[in-house]
XYZ file of C-alpha atoms in Angstrom:
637
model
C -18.057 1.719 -12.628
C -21.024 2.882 -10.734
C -20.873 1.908 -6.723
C -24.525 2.105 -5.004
C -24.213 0.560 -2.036
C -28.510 0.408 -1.773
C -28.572 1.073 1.515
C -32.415 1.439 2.876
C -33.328 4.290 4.619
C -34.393 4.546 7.910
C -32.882 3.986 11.286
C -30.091 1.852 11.655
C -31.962 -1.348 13.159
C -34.779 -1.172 11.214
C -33.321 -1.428 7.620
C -32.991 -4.737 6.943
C -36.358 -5.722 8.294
C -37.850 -2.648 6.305
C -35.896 -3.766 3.197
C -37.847 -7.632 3.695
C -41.170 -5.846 4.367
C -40.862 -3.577 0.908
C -38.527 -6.148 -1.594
C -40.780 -7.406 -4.327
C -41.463 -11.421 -3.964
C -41.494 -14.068 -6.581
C -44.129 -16.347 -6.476
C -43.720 -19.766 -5.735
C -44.928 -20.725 -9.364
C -42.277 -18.709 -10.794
C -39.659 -19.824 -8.436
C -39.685 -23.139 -10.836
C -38.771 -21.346 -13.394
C -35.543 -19.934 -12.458
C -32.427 -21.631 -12.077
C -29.644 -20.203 -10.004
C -25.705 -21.159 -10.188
C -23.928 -21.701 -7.039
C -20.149 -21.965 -7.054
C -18.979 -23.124 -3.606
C -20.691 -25.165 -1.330
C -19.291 -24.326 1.913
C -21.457 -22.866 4.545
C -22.409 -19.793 2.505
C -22.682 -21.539 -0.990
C -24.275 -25.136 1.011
C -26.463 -22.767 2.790
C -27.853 -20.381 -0.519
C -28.262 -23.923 -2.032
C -30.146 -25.507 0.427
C -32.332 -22.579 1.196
C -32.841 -21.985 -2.553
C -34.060 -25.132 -3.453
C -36.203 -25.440 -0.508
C -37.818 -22.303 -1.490
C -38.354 -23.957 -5.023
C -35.906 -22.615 -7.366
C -33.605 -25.288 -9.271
C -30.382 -24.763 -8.057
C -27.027 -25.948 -9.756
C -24.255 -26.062 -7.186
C -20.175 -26.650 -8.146
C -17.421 -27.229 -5.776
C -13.973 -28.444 -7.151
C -13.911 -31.365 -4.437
C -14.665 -34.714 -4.286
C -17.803 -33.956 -1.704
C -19.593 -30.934 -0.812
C -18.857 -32.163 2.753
C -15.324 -31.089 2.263
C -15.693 -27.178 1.603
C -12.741 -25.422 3.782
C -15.770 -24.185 5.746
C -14.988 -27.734 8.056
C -11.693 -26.367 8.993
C -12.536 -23.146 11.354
C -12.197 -24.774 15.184
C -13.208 -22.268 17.630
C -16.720 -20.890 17.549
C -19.505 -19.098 16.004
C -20.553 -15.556 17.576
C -23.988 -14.500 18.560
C -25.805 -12.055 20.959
C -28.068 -14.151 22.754
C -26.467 -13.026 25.644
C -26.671 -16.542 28.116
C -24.014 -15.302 30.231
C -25.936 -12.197 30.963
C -22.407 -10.373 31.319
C -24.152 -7.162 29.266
C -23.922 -8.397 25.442
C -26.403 -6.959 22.856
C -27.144 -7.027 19.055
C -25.341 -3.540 19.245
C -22.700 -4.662 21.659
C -21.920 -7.291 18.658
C -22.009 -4.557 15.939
C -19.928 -2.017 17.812
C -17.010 -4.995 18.508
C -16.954 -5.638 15.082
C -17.093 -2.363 13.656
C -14.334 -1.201 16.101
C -12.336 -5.069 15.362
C -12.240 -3.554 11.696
C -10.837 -0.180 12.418
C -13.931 1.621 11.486
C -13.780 0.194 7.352
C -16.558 -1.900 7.028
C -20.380 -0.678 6.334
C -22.185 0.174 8.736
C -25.304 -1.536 7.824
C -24.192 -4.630 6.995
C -22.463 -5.000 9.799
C -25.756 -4.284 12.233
C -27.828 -6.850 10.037
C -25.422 -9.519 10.195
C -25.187 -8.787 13.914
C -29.066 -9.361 13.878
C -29.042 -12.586 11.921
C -26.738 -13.583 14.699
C -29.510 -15.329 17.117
C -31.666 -16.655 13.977
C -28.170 -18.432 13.375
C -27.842 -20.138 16.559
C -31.528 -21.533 16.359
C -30.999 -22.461 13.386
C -27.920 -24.585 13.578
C -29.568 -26.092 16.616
C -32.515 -27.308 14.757
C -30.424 -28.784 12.358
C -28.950 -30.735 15.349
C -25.451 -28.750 15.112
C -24.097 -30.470 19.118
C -22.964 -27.082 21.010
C -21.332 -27.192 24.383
C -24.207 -26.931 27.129
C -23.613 -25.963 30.306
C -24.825 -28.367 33.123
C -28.080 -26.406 33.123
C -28.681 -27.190 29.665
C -27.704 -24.024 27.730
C -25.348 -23.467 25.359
C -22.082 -22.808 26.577
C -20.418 -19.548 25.461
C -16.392 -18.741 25.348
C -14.614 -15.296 24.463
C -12.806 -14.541 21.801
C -10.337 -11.765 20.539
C -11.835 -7.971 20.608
C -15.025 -8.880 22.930
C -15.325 -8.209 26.744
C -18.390 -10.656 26.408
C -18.701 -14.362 26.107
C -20.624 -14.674 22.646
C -19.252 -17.454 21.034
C -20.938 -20.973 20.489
C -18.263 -23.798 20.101
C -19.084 -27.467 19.358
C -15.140 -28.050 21.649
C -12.704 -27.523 18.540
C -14.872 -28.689 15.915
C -17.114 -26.089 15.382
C -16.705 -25.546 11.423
C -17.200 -29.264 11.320
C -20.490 -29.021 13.164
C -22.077 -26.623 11.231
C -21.150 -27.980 7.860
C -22.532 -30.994 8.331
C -25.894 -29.638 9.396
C -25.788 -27.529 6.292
C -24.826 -30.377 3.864
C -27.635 -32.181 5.446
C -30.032 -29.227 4.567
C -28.286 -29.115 1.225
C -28.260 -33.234 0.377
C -32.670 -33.244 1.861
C -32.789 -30.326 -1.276
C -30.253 -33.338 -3.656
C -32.859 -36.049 -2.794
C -36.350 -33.364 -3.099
C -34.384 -32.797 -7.245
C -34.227 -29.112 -6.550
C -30.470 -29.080 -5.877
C -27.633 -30.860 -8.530
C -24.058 -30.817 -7.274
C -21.306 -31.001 -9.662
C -18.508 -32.318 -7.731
C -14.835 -32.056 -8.676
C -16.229 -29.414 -11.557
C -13.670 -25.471 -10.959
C -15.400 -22.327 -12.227
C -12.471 -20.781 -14.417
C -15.214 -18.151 -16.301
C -17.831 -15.775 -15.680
C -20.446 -15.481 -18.582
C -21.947 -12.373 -18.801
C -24.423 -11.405 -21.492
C -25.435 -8.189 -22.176
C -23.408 -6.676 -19.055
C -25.672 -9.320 -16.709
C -23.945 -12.319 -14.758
C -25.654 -15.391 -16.976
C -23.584 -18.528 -16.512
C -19.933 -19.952 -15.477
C -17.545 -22.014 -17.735
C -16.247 -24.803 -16.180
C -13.584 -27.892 -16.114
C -14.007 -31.360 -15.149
C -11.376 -31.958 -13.202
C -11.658 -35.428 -13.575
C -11.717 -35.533 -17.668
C -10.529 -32.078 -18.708
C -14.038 -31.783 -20.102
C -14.883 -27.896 -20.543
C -18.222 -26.577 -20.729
C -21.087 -24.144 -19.748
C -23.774 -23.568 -17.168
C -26.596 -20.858 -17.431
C -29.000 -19.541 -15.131
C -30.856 -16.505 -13.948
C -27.981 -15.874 -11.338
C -24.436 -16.534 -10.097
C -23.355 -16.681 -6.865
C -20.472 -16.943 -6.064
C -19.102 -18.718 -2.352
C -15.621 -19.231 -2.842
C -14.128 -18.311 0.423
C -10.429 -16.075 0.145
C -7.423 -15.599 -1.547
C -4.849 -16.124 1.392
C -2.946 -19.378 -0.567
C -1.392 -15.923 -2.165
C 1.210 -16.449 0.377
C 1.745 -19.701 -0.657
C 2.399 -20.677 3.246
C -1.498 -20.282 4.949
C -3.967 -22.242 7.099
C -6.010 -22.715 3.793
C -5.988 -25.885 2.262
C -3.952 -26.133 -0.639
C -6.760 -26.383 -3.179
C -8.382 -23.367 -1.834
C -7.809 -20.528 -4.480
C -9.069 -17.071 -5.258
C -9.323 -18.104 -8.937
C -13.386 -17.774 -9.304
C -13.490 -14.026 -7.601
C -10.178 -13.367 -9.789
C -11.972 -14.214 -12.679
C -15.146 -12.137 -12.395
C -13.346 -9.099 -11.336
C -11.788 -9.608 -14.647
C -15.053 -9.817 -16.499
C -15.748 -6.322 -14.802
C -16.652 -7.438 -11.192
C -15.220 -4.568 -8.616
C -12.657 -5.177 -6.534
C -12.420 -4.168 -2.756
C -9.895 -3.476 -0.543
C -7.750 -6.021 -1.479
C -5.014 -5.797 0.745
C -7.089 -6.168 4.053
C -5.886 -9.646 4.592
C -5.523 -11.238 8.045
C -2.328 -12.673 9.604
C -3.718 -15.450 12.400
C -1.810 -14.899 15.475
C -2.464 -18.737 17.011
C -0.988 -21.101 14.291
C 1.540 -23.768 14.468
C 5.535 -21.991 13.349
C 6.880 -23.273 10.361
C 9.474 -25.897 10.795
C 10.818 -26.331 7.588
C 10.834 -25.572 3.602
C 9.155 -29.149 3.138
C 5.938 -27.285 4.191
C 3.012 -26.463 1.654
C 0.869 -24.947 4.389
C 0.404 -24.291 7.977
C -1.744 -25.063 10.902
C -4.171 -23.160 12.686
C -4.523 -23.831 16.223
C -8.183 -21.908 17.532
C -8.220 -18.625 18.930
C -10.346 -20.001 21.400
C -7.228 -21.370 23.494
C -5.978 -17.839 24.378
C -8.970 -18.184 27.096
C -7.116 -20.092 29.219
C -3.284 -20.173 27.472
C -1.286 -17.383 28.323
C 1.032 -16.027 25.763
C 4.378 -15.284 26.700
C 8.375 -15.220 25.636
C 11.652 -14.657 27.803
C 12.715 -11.072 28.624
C 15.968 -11.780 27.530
C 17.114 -11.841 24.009
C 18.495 -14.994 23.060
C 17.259 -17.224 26.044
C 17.442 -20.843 24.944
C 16.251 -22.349 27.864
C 13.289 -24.724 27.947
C 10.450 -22.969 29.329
C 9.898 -24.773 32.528
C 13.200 -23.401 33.912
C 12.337 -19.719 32.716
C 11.382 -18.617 36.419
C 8.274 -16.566 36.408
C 10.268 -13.546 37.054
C 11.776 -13.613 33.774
C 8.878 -14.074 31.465
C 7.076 -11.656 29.845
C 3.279 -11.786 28.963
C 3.545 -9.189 26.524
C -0.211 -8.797 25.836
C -1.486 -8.823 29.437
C 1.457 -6.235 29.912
C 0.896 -4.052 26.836
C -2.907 -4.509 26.793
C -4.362 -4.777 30.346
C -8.085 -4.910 29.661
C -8.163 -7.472 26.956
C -4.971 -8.768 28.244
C -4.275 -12.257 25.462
C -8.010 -11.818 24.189
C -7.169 -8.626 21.884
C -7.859 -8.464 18.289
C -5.898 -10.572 15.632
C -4.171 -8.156 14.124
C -3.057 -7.055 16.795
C -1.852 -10.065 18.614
C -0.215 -11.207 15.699
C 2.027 -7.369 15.488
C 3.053 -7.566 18.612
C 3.934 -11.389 18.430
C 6.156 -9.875 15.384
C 7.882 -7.510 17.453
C 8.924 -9.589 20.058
C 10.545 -12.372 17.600
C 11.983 -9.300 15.623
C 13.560 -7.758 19.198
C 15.377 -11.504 19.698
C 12.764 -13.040 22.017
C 11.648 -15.353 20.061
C 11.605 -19.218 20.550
C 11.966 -22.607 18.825
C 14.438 -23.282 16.214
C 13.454 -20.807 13.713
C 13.414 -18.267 16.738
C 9.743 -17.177 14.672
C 7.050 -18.259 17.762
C 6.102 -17.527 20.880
C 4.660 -19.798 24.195
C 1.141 -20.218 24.865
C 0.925 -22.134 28.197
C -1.715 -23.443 29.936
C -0.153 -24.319 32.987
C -1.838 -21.983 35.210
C -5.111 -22.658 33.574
C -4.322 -26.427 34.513
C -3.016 -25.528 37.886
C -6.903 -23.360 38.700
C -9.055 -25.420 37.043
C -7.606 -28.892 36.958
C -6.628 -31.088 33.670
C -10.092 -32.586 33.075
C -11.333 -28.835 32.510
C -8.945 -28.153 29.511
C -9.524 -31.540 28.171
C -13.029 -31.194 27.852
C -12.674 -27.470 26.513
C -9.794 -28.190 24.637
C -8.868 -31.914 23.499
C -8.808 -32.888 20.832
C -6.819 -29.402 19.709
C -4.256 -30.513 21.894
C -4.304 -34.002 20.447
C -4.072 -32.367 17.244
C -1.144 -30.253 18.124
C 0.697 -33.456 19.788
C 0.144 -35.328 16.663
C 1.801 -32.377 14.321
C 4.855 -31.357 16.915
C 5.525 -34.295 19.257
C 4.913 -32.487 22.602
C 2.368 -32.750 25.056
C 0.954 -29.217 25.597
C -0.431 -30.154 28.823
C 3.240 -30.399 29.961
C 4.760 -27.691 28.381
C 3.157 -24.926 26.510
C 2.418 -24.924 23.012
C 5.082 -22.911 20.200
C 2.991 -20.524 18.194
C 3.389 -17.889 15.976
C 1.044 -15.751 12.887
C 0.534 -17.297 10.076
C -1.692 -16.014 6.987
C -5.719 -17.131 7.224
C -8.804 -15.122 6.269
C -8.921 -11.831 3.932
C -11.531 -9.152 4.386
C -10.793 -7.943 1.121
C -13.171 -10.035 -1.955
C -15.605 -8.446 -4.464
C -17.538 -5.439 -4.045
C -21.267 -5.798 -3.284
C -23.860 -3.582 -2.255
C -26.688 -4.692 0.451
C -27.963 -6.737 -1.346
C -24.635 -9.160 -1.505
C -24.608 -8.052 -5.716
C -21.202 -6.926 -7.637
C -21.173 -4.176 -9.777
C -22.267 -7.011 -12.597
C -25.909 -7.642 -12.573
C -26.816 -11.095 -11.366
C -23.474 -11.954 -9.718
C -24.211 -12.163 -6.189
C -21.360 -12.708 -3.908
C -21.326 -14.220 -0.523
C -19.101 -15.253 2.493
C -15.223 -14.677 2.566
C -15.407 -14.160 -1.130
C -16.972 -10.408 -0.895
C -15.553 -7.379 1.038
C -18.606 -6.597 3.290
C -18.715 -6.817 7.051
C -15.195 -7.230 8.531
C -13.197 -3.901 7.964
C -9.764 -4.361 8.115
C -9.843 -7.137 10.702
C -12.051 -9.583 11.087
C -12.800 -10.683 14.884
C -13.190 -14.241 15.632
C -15.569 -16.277 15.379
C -17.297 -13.938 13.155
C -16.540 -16.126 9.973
C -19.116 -18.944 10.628
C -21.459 -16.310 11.043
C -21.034 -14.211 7.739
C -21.283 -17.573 5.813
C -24.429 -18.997 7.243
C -26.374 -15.201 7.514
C -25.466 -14.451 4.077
C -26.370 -18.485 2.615
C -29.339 -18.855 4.990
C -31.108 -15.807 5.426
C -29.913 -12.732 3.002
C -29.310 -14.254 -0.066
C -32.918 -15.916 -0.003
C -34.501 -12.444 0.387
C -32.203 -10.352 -1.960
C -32.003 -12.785 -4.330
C -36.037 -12.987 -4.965
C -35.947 -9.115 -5.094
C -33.610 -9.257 -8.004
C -35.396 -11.566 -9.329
C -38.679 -9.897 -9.921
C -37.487 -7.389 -11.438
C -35.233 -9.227 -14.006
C -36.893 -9.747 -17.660
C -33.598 -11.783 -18.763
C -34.349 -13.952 -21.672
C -32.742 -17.887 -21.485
C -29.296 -17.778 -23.132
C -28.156 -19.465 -26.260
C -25.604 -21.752 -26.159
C -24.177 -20.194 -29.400
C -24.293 -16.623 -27.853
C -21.354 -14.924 -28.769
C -20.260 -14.361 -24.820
C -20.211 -18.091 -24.508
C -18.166 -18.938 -27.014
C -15.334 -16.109 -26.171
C -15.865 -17.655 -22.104
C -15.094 -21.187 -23.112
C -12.154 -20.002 -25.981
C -10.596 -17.448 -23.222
C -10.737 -20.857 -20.574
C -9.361 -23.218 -23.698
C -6.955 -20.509 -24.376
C -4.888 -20.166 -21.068
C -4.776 -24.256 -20.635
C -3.217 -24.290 -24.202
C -0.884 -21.257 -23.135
C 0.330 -23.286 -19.908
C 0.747 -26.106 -21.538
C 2.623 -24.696 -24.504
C 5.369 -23.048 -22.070
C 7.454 -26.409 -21.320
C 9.979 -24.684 -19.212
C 12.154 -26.440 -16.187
C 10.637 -25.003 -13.332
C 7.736 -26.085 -11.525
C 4.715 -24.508 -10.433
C 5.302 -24.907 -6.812
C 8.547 -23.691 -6.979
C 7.036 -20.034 -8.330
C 4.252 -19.964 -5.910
C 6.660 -20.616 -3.128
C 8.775 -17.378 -4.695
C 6.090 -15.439 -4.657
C 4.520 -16.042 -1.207
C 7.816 -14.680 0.535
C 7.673 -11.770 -1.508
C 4.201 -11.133 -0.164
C 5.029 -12.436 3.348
C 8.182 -10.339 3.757
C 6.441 -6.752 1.943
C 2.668 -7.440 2.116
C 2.646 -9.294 5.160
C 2.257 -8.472 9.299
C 3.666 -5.067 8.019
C 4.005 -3.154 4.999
C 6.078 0.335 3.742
C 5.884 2.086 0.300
C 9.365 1.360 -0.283
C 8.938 -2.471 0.180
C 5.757 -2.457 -1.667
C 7.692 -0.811 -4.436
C 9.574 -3.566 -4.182
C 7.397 -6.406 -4.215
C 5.054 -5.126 -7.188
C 9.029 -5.063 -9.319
C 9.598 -8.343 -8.064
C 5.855 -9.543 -8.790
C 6.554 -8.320 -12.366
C 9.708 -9.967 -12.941
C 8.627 -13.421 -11.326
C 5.409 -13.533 -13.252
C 7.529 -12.848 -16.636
C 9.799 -15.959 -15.681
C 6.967 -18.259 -14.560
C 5.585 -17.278 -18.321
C 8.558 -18.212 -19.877
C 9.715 -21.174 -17.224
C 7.194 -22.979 -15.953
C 6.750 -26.401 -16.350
C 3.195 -27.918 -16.611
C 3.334 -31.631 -17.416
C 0.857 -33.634 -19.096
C -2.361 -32.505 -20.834
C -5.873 -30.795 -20.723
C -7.831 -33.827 -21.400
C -7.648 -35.495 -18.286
C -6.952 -35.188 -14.804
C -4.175 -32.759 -14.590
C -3.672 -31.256 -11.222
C -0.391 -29.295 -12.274
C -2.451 -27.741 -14.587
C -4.962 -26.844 -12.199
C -2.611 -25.101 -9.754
C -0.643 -23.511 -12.513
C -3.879 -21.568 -13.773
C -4.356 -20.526 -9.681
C -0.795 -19.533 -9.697
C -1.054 -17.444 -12.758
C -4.237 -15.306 -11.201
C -1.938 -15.239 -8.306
C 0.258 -13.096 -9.699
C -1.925 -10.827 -11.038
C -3.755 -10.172 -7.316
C -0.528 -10.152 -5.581
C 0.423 -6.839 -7.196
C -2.973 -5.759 -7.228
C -2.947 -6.390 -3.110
C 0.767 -4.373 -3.112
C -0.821 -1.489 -5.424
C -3.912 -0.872 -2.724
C -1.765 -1.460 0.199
C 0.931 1.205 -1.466
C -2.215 3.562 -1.703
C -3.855 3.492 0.992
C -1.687 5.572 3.331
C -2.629 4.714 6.697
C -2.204 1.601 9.455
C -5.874 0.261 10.042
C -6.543 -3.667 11.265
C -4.297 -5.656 9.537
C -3.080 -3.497 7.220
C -0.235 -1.589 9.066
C 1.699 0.485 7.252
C 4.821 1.225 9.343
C 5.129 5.114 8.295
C 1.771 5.414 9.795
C 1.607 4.428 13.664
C 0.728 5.799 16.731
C 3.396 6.870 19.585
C 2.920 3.712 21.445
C 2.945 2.009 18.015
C -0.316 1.226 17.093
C -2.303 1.774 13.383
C -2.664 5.072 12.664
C -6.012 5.418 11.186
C -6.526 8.622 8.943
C -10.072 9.410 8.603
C -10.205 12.364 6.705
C -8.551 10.762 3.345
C -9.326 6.895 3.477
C -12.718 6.386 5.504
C -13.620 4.505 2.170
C -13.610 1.027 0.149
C -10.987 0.733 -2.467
C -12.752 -0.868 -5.398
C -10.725 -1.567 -8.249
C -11.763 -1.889 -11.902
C -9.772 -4.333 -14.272
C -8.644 -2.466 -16.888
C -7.044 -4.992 -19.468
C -4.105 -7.322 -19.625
C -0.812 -4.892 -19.139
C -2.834 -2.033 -17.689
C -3.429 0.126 -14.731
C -6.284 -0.806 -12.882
C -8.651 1.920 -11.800
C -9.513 3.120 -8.159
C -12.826 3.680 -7.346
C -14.077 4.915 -3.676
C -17.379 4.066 -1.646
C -16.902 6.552 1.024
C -17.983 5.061 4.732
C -20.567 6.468 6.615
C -20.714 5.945 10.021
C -24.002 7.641 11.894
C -24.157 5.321 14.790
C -20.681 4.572 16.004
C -17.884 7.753 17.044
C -14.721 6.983 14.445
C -11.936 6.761 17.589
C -8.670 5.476 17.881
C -8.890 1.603 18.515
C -7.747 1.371 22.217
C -7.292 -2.458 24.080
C -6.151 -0.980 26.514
């Protein structure tokens, strides 16, 4: 496996507009006569597809939902980031770049990280034009907030709906393409195959998920936009039909793998309150502006929390952390929120979650100002637990929510297969091994609305691929592998059901692969991975058939890919031995107890090659390069 990351040369700032001054163009006459997949249609996949078919290309788009509307994208609440710099409190295109970099721990590329800090204003404009409603301040500007790992106030917020927002202005981009005939969405249609002729990405084989119906889709490209993997822990604020299944997949069909164990552990989420649950929910980071996060300082203290007397309170994060004070990094909220609970201090019934009160937010700014910064998050949270956080302070603890890991891809957003281009959550590119937040929104609308258009037409013009035949060899070993694995499901006819395996296997990644992680657990989990995946093989239960809608059968093929990136996450993790971002490996802290970065053997990308059914995967490295930035310990400080 051959990793160029294609870089361009020159100074840091100036590559990606040298790379769009010297990339070779296709015309607009030939830009009819290429068609381009594109699996996913939230804001990176609805933003490639509405961008590609307004530049002329014919652009199929799939998403396994009813709607495009209802990509996962519409679930992120707090904000977008950008460097416009409104506040004038000092932010810069490099100021953005360095926070993320340094959010990261020093493991993402550098220059991928500076241009997606650049796209950041284009964004904004953008979204605006498209009549995205940000907060405005009284003057009329948009209204900025902070988030985790920033000194700055960056972030654009439409109040807790900001994924929402900007979705819908990108499905109206995308549906203007629908009615032009340049754009054809196939809803309730799952990718469950790559095509690749001749070692280049051609097609996808897909399932109607409405009538079993399987069959094929070529074009001159695939890109895939198929967000993360974190429904590996079964218990996440993903929606239950998100899946890593299309990423899983490729990699299989020779698609890279990156760092697969950077996954992120979202330290503002409603605690589980019982085994009824199939997922959790996120509250926004945004409300640790104004809520202060806090826990008794006595072990065991059942008390409500109005008659905890200030005294005997502790606000860990403002104590531990003094210059970010409750606005530090995930990853690091989310640890410490761990230690805490696992010293005793924790509260609720489960004794998992900690308070984040806003009553001296209420007491210096009055009620009206959290409502209108915060409403309809705190009607949300009333609806789900019954209590008024405006009278006592919410119950929160981490939960599982975005991973960093995804497919490899150089600059120009390709996997090591030719033609598979890779965008949003579902590659490996800009966050390190902690994404800050905010930054999401951002990576899926610069890589859908203003890299992939430029890349993509580079790649293009120098491509000479001939249309495919439907009887091609590839194709008909894509659609028999697909044809194969429903038959093998449905043959098993055990007791157990699908659920009941996933469920298995998300505490074995919660409890070994989770906030924290040791080589002796991880030894663990990859023997119990093993042995669960031989048992769901043998037990599972899929009811039903594979001519129709069957959404057992749906989940059960998830599940099974599951398994097989679950110990794939535990191998990396067992590797790579250091604590960076989220992945904290707890023979490798600091003295105060922070990650323990070690430079000199892991300042690299993890890529892993798929190496066959029963087989050891191979690592492969991309060392990291960092000119611009000093590799220091991460200090909050």
């Amino acid at each position: 496996m051959k990793l160029d990351a294609r870089i361009p040369e020159g100074p840091l700032a100036d590559k990606w507009t040298s790379f769009k001054a010297h990339a070779k163009l296709v015309s607009p006459a030939n830009k009819r006569k290429h068609t381009i997949i594109v699996v996913g249609t939230g804001l990176a996949g609805g933003g490639a597809a509405a961008s590609l078919g307004e530049l002329g290309y014919k652009v199929e788009a799939f998403c396994y939902q009813d709607s495009a509307r209802r990509a996962h994208s519409i679930a992120a609440q707090g904000g977008i980031n950008a460097a416009k710099n409104y506040q004038n409190d000092g932010d810069t295109v490099f100021r953005l770049f360095y926070d993320t970099v340094k959010g990261g721990d020093f493991r993402a590329r550098e220059a991928n990280v500076h241009r997606l800090a650049e796209i950041s204003n284009q964004i904004i404009d953008h979204c605006v034009a498209q009549g995205v409603p940000f907060a405005r301040e009284y003057s009329g500007y948009l209204a900025n907030r902070t988030f985790g790992g920033a000194q700055v106030s960056r972030t654009f917020y439409a109040r807790g709906q900001t994924g929402q927002q900007l979705l819908l202005g990108a499905y109206a981009s995308l549906n203007a393409q629908v009615a032009a005939g340049q754009v054809r969405v196939h809803e309730r249609t799952e990718m469950l195959d790559l095509i690749v002729v001749d070692g280049v990405a051609r097609g996808i084989v897909t399932r109607n998920m409405v009538t079993g119906d399987i069959s094929s889709h070529f074009g001159d490209a695939v890109l895939l936009c198929t967000g993360g993997y974190s429904n590996v822990f079964f218990l996440s604020t993903s929606a239950k039909g998100c899946n890593g299944s299309a990423v899983w997949r490729a990699h299989k069909r020779g698609a890279g793998f990156a760092n697969p164990c950077f996954t992120q552990i979202h330290p503002t989420c409603i605690p589980q309150s019982g085994d009824y649950q199939s997922k959790l929910t996120l509250m926004s980071e945004s409300l640790r502006n104004d809520g202060r996060v806090w826990v008794p300082k006595k072990a065991g203290d059942d008390r409500p929390p109005a008659q905890i007397p200030e005294d005997e309170r502790d606000y860990y994060l403002e104590r531990i952390y003094p210059s970010f004070g409750n606005m530090v990094p995930r990853d690091v909220a989310s640890r410490n929120a761990k230690n805490v609970c696992d010293e005793g201090r924790g509260i609720g019934e489960t004794k998992r979650g900690v308070y984040l009160d806003f009553s001296h937010a209420i007491k210096r700014l009055g009620v009206d100002v959290i409502r209108d910064r915060y409403g309809n998050l705190f009607e949300m949270y009333e609806m789900i637990t019954n209590d008024n956080p405006y009278e006592t302070p919410m119950k929160i603890y981490p939960a599982p929510h975005y991973t960093m890991g995804g497919l490899w891809v150089d600059y120009n957003l390709m996997s090591t297969i030719p033609g598979l281009f890779v965008l949003g959550e579902a590659n490996f590119s800009d966050h390190g091994a902690n994404r800050l937040g905010a930054s999401a929104l951002m990576q899926g609308l610069a890589d859908g609305f203003f890299v992939i258009p430029n890349t993509l037409g580079a790649y293009l013009a120098e491509s000479k691929a001939a249309p495919v035949n439907p009887d091609n060899q590839a194709v008909k070993e894509a659609e028999d592998r697909v044809r194969a694995l429903n038959q093998r499901l449905l043959a098993v006819k055990g007791s157990k059901s699908v659920d009941s395996f996933h469920r298995e296997l998300g505490m074995i990644m919660l409890d070994k692969c989770g906030m924290s992680r040791s080589k002796e657990g991880l030894d663990e989990a990859i023997a119990a991975i093993r042995d669960l995946r031989e048992q769901f093989w043998s037990n599972v239960v899929v009811p039903g058939d594979g001519e129709s809608l069957n959404q057992e059968l749906e989940k059960a093929g998830r599940v099974a890919d599951y398994f097989e990136l679950a110990e794939l996450m535990c191998l990396d993790a067992r590797e790579r031995e250091e604590s960076c971002g989220g992945h904290f490996r707890e023979e490798h802290r600091t003295e105060e107890g922070e990650a323990l970065r070690d430079d000199d053997n892991f300042c690299h990308a993890t890529v892993w090659q798929y190496s066959g059914e029963g087989k050891a995967p191979i690592a492969h490295e991309e060392p990291l390069v960092f000119e611009n930035v000093a590799l220091t310990q991460r200090s909050y400080k």
